[in-house]
Short mmCIF file of C-alpha atoms in Angstrom, two decimals:
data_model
loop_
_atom_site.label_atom_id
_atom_site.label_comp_id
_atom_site.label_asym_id
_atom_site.label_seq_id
_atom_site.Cartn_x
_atom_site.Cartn_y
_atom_site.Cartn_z
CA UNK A 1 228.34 72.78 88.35
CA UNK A 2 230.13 69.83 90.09
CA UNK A 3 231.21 69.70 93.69
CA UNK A 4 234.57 68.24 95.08
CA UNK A 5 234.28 64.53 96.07
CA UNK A 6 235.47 65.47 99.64
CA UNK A 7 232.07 68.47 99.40
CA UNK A 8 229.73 65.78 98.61
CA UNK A 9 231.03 63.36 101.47
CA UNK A 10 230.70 65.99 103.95
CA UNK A 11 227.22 66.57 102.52
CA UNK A 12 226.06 62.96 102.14
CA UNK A 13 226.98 62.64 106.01
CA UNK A 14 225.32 65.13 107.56
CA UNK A 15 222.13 64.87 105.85
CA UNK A 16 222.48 61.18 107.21
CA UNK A 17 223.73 62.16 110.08
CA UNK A 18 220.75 64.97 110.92
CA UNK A 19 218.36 61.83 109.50
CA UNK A 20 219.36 60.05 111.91
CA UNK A 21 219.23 62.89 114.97
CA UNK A 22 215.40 63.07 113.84
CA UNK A 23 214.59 59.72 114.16
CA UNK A 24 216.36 59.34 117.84
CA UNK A 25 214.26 62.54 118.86
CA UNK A 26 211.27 61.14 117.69
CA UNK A 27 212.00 58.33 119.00
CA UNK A 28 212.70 60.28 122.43
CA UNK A 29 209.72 62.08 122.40
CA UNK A 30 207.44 58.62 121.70
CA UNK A 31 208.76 56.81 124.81
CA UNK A 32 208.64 60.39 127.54
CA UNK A 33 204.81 60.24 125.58
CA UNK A 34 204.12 56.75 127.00
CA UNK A 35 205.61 57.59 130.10
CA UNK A 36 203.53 60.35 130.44
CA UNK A 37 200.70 58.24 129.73
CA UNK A 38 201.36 55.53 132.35
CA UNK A 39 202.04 58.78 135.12
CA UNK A 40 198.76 59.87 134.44
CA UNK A 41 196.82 57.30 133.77
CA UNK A 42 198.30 55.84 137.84
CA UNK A 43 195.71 59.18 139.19
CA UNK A 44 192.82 57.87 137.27
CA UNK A 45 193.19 54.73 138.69
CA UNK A 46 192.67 55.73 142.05
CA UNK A 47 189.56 58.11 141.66
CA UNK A 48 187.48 55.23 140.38
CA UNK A 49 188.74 53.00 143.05
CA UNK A 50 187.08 56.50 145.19
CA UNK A 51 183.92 56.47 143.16
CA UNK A 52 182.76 53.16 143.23
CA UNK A 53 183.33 53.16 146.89
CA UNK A 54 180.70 55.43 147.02
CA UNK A 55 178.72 54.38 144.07
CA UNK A 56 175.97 52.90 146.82
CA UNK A 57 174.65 56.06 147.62
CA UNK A 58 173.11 56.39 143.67
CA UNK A 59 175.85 58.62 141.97
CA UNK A 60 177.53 57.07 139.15
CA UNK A 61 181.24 56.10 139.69
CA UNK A 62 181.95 56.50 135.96
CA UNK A 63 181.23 60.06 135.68
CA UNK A 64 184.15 61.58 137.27
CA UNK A 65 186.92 59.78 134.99
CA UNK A 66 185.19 59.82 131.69
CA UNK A 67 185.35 63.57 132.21
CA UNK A 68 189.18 63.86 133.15
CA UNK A 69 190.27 61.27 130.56
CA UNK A 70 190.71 63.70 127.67
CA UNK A 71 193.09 65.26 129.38
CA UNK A 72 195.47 62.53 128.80
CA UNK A 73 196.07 62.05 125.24
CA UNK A 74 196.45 58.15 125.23
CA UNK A 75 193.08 57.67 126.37
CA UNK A 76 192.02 54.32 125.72
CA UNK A 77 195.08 52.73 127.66
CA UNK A 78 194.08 55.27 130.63
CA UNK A 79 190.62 53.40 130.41
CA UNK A 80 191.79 49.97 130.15
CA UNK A 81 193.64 50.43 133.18
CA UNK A 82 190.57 51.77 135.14
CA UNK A 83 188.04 49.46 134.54
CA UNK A 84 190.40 46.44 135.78
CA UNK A 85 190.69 48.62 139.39
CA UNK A 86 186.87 48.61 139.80
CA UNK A 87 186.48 45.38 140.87
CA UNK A 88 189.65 46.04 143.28
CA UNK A 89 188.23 49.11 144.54
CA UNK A 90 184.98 47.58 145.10
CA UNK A 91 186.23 44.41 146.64
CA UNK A 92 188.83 46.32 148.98
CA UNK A 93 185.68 48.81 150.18
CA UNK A 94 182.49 46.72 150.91
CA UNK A 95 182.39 47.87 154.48
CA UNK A 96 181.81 51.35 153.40
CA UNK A 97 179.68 50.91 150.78
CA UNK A 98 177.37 48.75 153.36
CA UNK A 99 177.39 51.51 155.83
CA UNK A 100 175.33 54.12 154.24
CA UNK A 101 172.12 51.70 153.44
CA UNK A 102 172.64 50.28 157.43
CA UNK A 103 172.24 53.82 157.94
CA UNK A 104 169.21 54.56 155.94
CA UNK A 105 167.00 51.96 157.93
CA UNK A 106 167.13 53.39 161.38
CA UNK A 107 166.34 56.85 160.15
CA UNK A 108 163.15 55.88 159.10
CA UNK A 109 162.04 53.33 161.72
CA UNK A 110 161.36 56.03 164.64
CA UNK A 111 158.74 57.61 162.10
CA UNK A 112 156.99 54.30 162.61
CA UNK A 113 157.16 54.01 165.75
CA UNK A 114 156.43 57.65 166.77
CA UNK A 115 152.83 57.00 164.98
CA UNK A 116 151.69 52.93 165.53
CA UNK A 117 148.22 51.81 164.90
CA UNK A 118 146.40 52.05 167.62
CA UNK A 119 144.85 48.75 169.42
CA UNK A 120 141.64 47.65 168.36
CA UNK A 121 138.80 48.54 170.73
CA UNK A 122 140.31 51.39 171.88
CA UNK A 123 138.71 55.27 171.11
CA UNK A 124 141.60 56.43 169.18
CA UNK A 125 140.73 53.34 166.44
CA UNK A 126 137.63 53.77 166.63
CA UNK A 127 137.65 57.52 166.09
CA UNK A 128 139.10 56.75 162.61
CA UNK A 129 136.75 54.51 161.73
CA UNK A 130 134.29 57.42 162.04
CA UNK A 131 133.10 59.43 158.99
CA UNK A 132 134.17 62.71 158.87
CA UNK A 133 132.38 65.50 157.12
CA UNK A 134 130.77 68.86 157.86
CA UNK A 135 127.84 69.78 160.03
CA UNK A 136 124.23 69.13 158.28
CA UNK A 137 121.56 72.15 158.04
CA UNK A 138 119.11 72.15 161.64
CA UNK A 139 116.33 72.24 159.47
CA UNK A 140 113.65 70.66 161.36
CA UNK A 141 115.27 70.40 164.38
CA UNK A 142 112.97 70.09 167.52
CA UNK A 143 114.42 68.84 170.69
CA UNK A 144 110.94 67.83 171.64
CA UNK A 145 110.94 65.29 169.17
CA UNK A 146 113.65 63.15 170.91
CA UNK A 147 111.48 62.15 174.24
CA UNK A 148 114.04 62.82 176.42
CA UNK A 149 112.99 61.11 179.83
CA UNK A 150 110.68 58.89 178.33
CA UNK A 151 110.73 55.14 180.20
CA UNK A 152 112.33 53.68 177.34
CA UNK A 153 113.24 50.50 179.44
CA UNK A 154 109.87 50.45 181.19
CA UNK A 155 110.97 50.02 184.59
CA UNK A 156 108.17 52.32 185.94
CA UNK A 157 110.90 55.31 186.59
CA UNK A 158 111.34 58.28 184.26
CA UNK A 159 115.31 58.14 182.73
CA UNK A 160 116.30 61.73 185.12
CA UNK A 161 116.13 59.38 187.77
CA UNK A 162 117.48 56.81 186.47
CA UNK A 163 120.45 58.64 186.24
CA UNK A 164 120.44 60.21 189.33
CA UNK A 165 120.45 56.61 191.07
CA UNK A 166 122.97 55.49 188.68
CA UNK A 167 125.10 58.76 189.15
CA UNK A 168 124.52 60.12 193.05
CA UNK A 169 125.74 58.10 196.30
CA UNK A 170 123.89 58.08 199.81
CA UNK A 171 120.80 58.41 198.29
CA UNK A 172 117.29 59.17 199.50
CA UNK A 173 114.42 58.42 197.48
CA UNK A 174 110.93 59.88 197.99
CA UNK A 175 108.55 58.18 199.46
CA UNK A 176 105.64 56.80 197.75
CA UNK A 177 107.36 57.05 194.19
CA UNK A 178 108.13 53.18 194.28
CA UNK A 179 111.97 53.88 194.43
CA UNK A 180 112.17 55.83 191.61
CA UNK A 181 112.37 59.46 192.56
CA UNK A 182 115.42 60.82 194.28
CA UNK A 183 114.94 63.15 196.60
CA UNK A 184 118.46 63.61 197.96
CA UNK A 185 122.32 62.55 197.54
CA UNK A 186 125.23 63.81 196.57
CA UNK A 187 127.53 63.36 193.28
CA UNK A 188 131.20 63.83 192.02
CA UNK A 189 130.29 66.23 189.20
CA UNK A 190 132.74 64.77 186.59
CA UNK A 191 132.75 68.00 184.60
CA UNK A 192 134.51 70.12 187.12
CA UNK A 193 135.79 67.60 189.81
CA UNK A 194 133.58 69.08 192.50
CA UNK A 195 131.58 66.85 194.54
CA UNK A 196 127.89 68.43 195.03
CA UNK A 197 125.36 68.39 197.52
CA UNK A 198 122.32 67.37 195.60
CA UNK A 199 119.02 68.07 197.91
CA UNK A 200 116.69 70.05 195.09
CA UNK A 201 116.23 69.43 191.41
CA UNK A 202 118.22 72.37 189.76
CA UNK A 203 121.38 70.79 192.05
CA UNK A 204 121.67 68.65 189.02
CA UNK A 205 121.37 68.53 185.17
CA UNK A 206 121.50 65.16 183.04
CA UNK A 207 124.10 65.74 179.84
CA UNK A 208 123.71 64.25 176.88
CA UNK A 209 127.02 63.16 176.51
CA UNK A 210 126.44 64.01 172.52
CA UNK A 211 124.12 66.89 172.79
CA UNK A 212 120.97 66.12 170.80
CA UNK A 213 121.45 69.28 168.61
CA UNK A 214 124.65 68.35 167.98
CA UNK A 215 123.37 64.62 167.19
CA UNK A 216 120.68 65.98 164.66
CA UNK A 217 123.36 67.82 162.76
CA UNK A 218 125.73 65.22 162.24
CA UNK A 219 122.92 62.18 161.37
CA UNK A 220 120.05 61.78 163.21
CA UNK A 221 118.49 63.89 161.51
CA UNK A 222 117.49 61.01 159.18
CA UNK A 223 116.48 58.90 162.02
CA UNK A 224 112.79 57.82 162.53
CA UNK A 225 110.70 58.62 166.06
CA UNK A 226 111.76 55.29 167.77
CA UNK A 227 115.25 55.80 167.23
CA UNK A 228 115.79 59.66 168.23
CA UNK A 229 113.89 58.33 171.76
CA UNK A 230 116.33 55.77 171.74
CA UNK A 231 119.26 58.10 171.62
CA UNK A 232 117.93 60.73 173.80
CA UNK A 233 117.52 58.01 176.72
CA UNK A 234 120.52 56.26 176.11
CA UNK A 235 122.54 55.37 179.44
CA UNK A 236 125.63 55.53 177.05
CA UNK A 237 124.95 59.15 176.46
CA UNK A 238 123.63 59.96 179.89
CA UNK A 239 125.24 61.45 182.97
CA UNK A 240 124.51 63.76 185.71
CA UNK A 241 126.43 66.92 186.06
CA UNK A 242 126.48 70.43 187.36
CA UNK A 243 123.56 72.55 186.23
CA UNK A 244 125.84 75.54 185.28
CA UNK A 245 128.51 73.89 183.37
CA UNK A 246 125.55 71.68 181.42
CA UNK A 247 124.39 75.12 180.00
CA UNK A 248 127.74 76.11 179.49
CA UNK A 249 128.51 73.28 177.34
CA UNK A 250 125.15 73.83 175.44
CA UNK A 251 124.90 72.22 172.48
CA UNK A 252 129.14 72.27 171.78
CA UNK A 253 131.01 69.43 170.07
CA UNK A 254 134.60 68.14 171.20
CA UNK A 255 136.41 71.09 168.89
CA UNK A 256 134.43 74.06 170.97
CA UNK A 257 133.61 72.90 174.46
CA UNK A 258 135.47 70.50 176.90
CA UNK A 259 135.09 69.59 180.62
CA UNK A 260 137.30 72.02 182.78
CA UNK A 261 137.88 68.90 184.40
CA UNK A 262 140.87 67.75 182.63
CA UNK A 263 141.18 64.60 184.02
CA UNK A 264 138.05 63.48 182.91
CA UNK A 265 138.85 64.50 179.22
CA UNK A 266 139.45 61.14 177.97
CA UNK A 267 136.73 59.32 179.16
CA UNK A 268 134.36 62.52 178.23
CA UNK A 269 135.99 62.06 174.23
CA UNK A 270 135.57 58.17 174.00
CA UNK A 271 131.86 58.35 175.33
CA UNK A 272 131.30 60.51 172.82
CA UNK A 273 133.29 58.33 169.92
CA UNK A 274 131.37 55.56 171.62
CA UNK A 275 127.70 57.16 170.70
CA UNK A 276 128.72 58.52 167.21
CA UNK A 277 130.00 54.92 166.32
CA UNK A 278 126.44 53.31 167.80
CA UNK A 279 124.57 55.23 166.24
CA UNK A 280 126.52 56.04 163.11
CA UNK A 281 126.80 59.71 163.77
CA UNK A 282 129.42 61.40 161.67
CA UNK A 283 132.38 64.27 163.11
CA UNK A 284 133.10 67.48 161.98
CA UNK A 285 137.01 67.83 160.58
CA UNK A 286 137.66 70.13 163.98
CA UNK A 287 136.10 67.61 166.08
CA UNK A 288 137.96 64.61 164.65
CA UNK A 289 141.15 66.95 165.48
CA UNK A 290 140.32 67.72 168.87
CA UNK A 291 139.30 64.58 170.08
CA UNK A 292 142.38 62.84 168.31
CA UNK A 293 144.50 65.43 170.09
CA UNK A 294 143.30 64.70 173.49
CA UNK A 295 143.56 60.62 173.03
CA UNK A 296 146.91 60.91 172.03
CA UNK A 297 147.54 61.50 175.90
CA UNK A 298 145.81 58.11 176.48
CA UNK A 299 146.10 55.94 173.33
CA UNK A 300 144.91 53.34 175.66
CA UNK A 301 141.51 54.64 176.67
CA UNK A 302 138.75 52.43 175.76
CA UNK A 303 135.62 52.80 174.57
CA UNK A 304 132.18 52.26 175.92
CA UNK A 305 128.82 50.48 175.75
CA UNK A 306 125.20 50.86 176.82
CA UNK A 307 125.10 47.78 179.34
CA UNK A 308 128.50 48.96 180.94
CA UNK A 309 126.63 52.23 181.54
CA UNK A 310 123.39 50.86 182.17
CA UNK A 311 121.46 52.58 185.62
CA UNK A 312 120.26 50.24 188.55
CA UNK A 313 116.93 48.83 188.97
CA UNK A 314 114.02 50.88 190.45
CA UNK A 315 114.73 51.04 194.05
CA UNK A 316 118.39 50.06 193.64
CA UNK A 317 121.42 51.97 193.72
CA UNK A 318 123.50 53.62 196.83
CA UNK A 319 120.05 53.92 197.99
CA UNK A 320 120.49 54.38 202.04
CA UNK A 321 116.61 55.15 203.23
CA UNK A 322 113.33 57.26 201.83
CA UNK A 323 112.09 60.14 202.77
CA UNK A 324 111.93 63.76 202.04
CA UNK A 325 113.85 66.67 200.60
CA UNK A 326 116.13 68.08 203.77
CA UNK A 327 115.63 71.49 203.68
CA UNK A 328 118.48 73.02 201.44
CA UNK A 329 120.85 75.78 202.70
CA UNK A 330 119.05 78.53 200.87
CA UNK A 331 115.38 79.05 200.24
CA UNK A 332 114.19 76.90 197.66
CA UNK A 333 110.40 75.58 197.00
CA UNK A 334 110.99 72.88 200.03
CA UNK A 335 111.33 75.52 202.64
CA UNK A 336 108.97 77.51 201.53
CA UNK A 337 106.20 74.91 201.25
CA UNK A 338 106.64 73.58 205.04
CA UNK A 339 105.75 76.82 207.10
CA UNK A 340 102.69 76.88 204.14
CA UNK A 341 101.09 73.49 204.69
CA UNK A 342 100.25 74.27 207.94
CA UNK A 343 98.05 77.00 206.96
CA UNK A 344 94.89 75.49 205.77
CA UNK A 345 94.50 74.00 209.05
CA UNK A 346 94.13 77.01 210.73
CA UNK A 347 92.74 79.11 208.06
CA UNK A 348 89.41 79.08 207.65
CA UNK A 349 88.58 76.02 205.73
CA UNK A 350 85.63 77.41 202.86
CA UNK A 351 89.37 79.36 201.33
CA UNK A 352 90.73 76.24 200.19
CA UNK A 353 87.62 74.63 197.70
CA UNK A 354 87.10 78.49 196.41
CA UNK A 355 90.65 78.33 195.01
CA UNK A 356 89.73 74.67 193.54
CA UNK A 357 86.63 75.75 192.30
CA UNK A 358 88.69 78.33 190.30
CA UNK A 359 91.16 75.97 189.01
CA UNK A 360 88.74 72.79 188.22
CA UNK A 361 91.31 71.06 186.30
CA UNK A 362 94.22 71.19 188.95
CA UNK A 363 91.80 70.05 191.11
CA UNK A 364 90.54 67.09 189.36
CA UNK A 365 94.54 66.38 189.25
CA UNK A 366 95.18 66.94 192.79
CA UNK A 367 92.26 64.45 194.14
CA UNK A 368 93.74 61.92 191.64
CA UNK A 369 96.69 61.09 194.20
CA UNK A 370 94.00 60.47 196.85
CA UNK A 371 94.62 62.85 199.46
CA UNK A 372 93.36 66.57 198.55
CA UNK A 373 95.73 69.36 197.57
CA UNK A 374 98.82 67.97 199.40
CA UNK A 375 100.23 65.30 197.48
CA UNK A 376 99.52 68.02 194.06
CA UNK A 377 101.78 70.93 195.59
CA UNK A 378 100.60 71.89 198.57
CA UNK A 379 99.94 75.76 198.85
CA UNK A 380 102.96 76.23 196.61
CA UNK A 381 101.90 77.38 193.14
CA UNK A 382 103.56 78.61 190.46
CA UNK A 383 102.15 81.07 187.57
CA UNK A 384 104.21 79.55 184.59
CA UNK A 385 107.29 77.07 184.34
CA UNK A 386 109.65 80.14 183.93
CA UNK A 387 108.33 80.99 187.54
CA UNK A 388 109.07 77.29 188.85
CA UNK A 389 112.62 77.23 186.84
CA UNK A 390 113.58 81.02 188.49
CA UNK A 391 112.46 79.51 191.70
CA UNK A 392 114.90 76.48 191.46
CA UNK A 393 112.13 73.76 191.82
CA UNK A 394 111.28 72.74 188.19
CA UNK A 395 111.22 70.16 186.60
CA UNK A 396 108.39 69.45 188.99
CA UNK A 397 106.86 65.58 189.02
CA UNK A 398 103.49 65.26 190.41
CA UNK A 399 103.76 64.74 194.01
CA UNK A 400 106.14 67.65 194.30
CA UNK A 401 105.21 71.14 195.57
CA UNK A 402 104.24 73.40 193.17
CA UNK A 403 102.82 70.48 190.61
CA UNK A 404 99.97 71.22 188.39
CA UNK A 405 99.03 69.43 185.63
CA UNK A 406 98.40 72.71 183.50
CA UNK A 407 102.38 72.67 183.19
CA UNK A 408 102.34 69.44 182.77
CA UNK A 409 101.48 69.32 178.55
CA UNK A 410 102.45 66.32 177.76
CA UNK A 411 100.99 64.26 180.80
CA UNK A 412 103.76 62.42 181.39
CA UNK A 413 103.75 63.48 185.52
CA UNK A 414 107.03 65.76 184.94
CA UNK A 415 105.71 69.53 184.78
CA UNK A 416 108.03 72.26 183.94
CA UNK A 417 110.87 70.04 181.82
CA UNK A 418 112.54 72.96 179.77
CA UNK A 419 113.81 76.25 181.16
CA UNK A 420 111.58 78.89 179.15
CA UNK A 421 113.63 80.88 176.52
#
């Protein structure tokens, strides 16, 4: 079937006619595409510029954009357009990017300087230089075997006084001892703060600083007769103190026992550092703690030695005359002993060699001085040390009421040295 010529006109137009509608829409539809592309491709731009900005602080500036591009379908001219802003964005920001790392440096320089290294020669470094480890079995200890009070600098004078001329003021020392016994004084007991009156011998104890117990646990044990003397007499670990505080203490390290005295804490800690680093003594982990803890309210507290310690000369000290115990304020072995020596002269005289026939050996000991029963104790005697120690007068050196040389085991002149158990 054939159409009219004027049909097939009208048919040949509009099919080129709607070809041509197509192609303009298409052509429509390409260019709002592209603008599209460029309006949101403008947003991407920007949050890089954001990123980078902030890419200092570690977090990748990339990661933000690479997961927003597909959103955009023309996606490689969104990311040619990004990467050229980076440098921008970078360059236009360095101020803020430098901020957070100018930040970061402060914040960890107090740290430092809340906890410097402390000055050489000082406790504190010294302390850390100190092995730390638990407490060794006292197997084997005997306190005996340390020779406390032996004259380990053989000046003539036992180390008790010693200390007691090194440590009282206004002293008085007995007569015909050759300046070495003290027979009065007084003392600023360090322990509590107190100052005592110091007129008979239980007035005063000497402390080890380091209590030998204490010593033995944490390395002497291993040390050889010489040196455990050495140790036990050492002016460094010496000092004279109240009697009831000294047996309070016991044999406590730093972590269980310190001076009531609070002010005297410091000094107390680095005399003790000062002995466990001469003789290469070791701390417990709770005494490393609690001496550490009490330093750090005097990093600056020094440490000590032997000769800066060391006691005066036999005869020297704050020595002011000689003489003889003043009678103390309550009865004691000196008050008792005066009303007593005048009794032999008017008792009947045979009374006096029965009681040294009895007793040959105290009397053999009591003529050595040269003058009879006197210089030996007088008419003071005591049954047993616990006796002498309840009575306040032990230790007892010959020469002093109430010496016998039956206490006396060792023969060393000092009767009566340790409080019974």
């Amino acid at each position: 079937m054939s159409l009219p010529p004027e049909t097939r006109r009208l048919i040949g137009c509009g099919t080129g006619c709607c070809t041509a509608l197509m192609v303009l829409l298409i052509g429509l539809l390409v260019a709002i595409g592209v603008i599209a592309g460029d309006t949101t491709a403008s947003p991407e731009q920007t949050r890089p510029g954001i990123e980078l900005s902030e890419a200092p602080t570690g977090e990748p500036s990339t990661a933000t954009p690479a997961s927003e591009a597909p959103s955009a379908s023309p996606t490689p001219s969104a990311t040619a357009t990004a990467q050229p802003t980076t440098p921008a964005a970078s360059s236009a920001a360095p101020t803020p990017a430098a901020k957070p790392s100018t930040a970061q440096t402060p914040s960890a320089a107090p740290a430092q300087k809340g906890t410097p290294a402390p000055a050489d020669g000082t406790a504190l470094a010294t302390l850390r230089t100190l092995e730390v480890k638990g407490r060794a079995p006292e197997t084997g200890y005997d306190r005996d075997d340390y020779q406390w009070r032996q004259d380990t600098d053989h000046n003539g004078c036992d180390t008790r006084n010693d200390v007691l001329r090194r440590d009282l003021q206004a002293v008085i020392l007995k007569r015909g001892t050759r300046g070495c016994v003290v027979a009065a004084g007084q003392f600023t007991d360090l322990y509590s703060g107190k100052v005592i009156t110091f007129d008979e011998p239980s007035d005063a104890d000497i402390d080890h600083i380091v209590a030998l117990q204490n010593a033995h646990v944490t390395g002497a044990f291993r040390f050889g007769s010489a040196k455990r003397m050495e140790l036990a007499n050492d002016p460094l670990n010496l000092i004279a103190v109240d009697a009831s505080l000294n047996r309070q203490k016991g044999s406590a390290d730093a972590a269980t026992w310190l001076p009531p005295n609070t002010a005297f804490r410091c000094e107390y800690v680095a005399r003790q550092i000062s002995v466990k680093k001469k003789y290469g003594l070791w701390v417990t982990p709770p005494e490393r703690d609690a001496m550490e803890r009490i330093l750090t309210s005097c990093p600056d507290q020094k440490t000590y030695s032997s000769a800066s310690l060391a006691w005066p000369g036999r005869g020297e000290g704050d020595v002011i005359g000689e003489g003889e115990r003043p009678k103390p304020v309550s009865g004691s072995d000196s008050t008792t002993s005066e009303p007593k020596k005048k009794q032999p002269a008017s008792s009947p005289k045979p009374a006096a060699p029965k009681k040294e026939q009895k007793q040959g050996v105290v009397g053999d000991s009591q003529k050595k001085p040269g003058s009879g029963r006197e210089p030996s104790g007088g008419s003071v005697r005591f049954k047993n040390c616990r006796e002498a120690w309840d009575a306040g007068a032990a230790p007892l050196r010959r020469g002093d009421p109430g010496y016998e040389s039956k206490h006396d085991g060792d023969g060393d002149g000092v009767a009566c040295e340790k409080r019974p158990r």
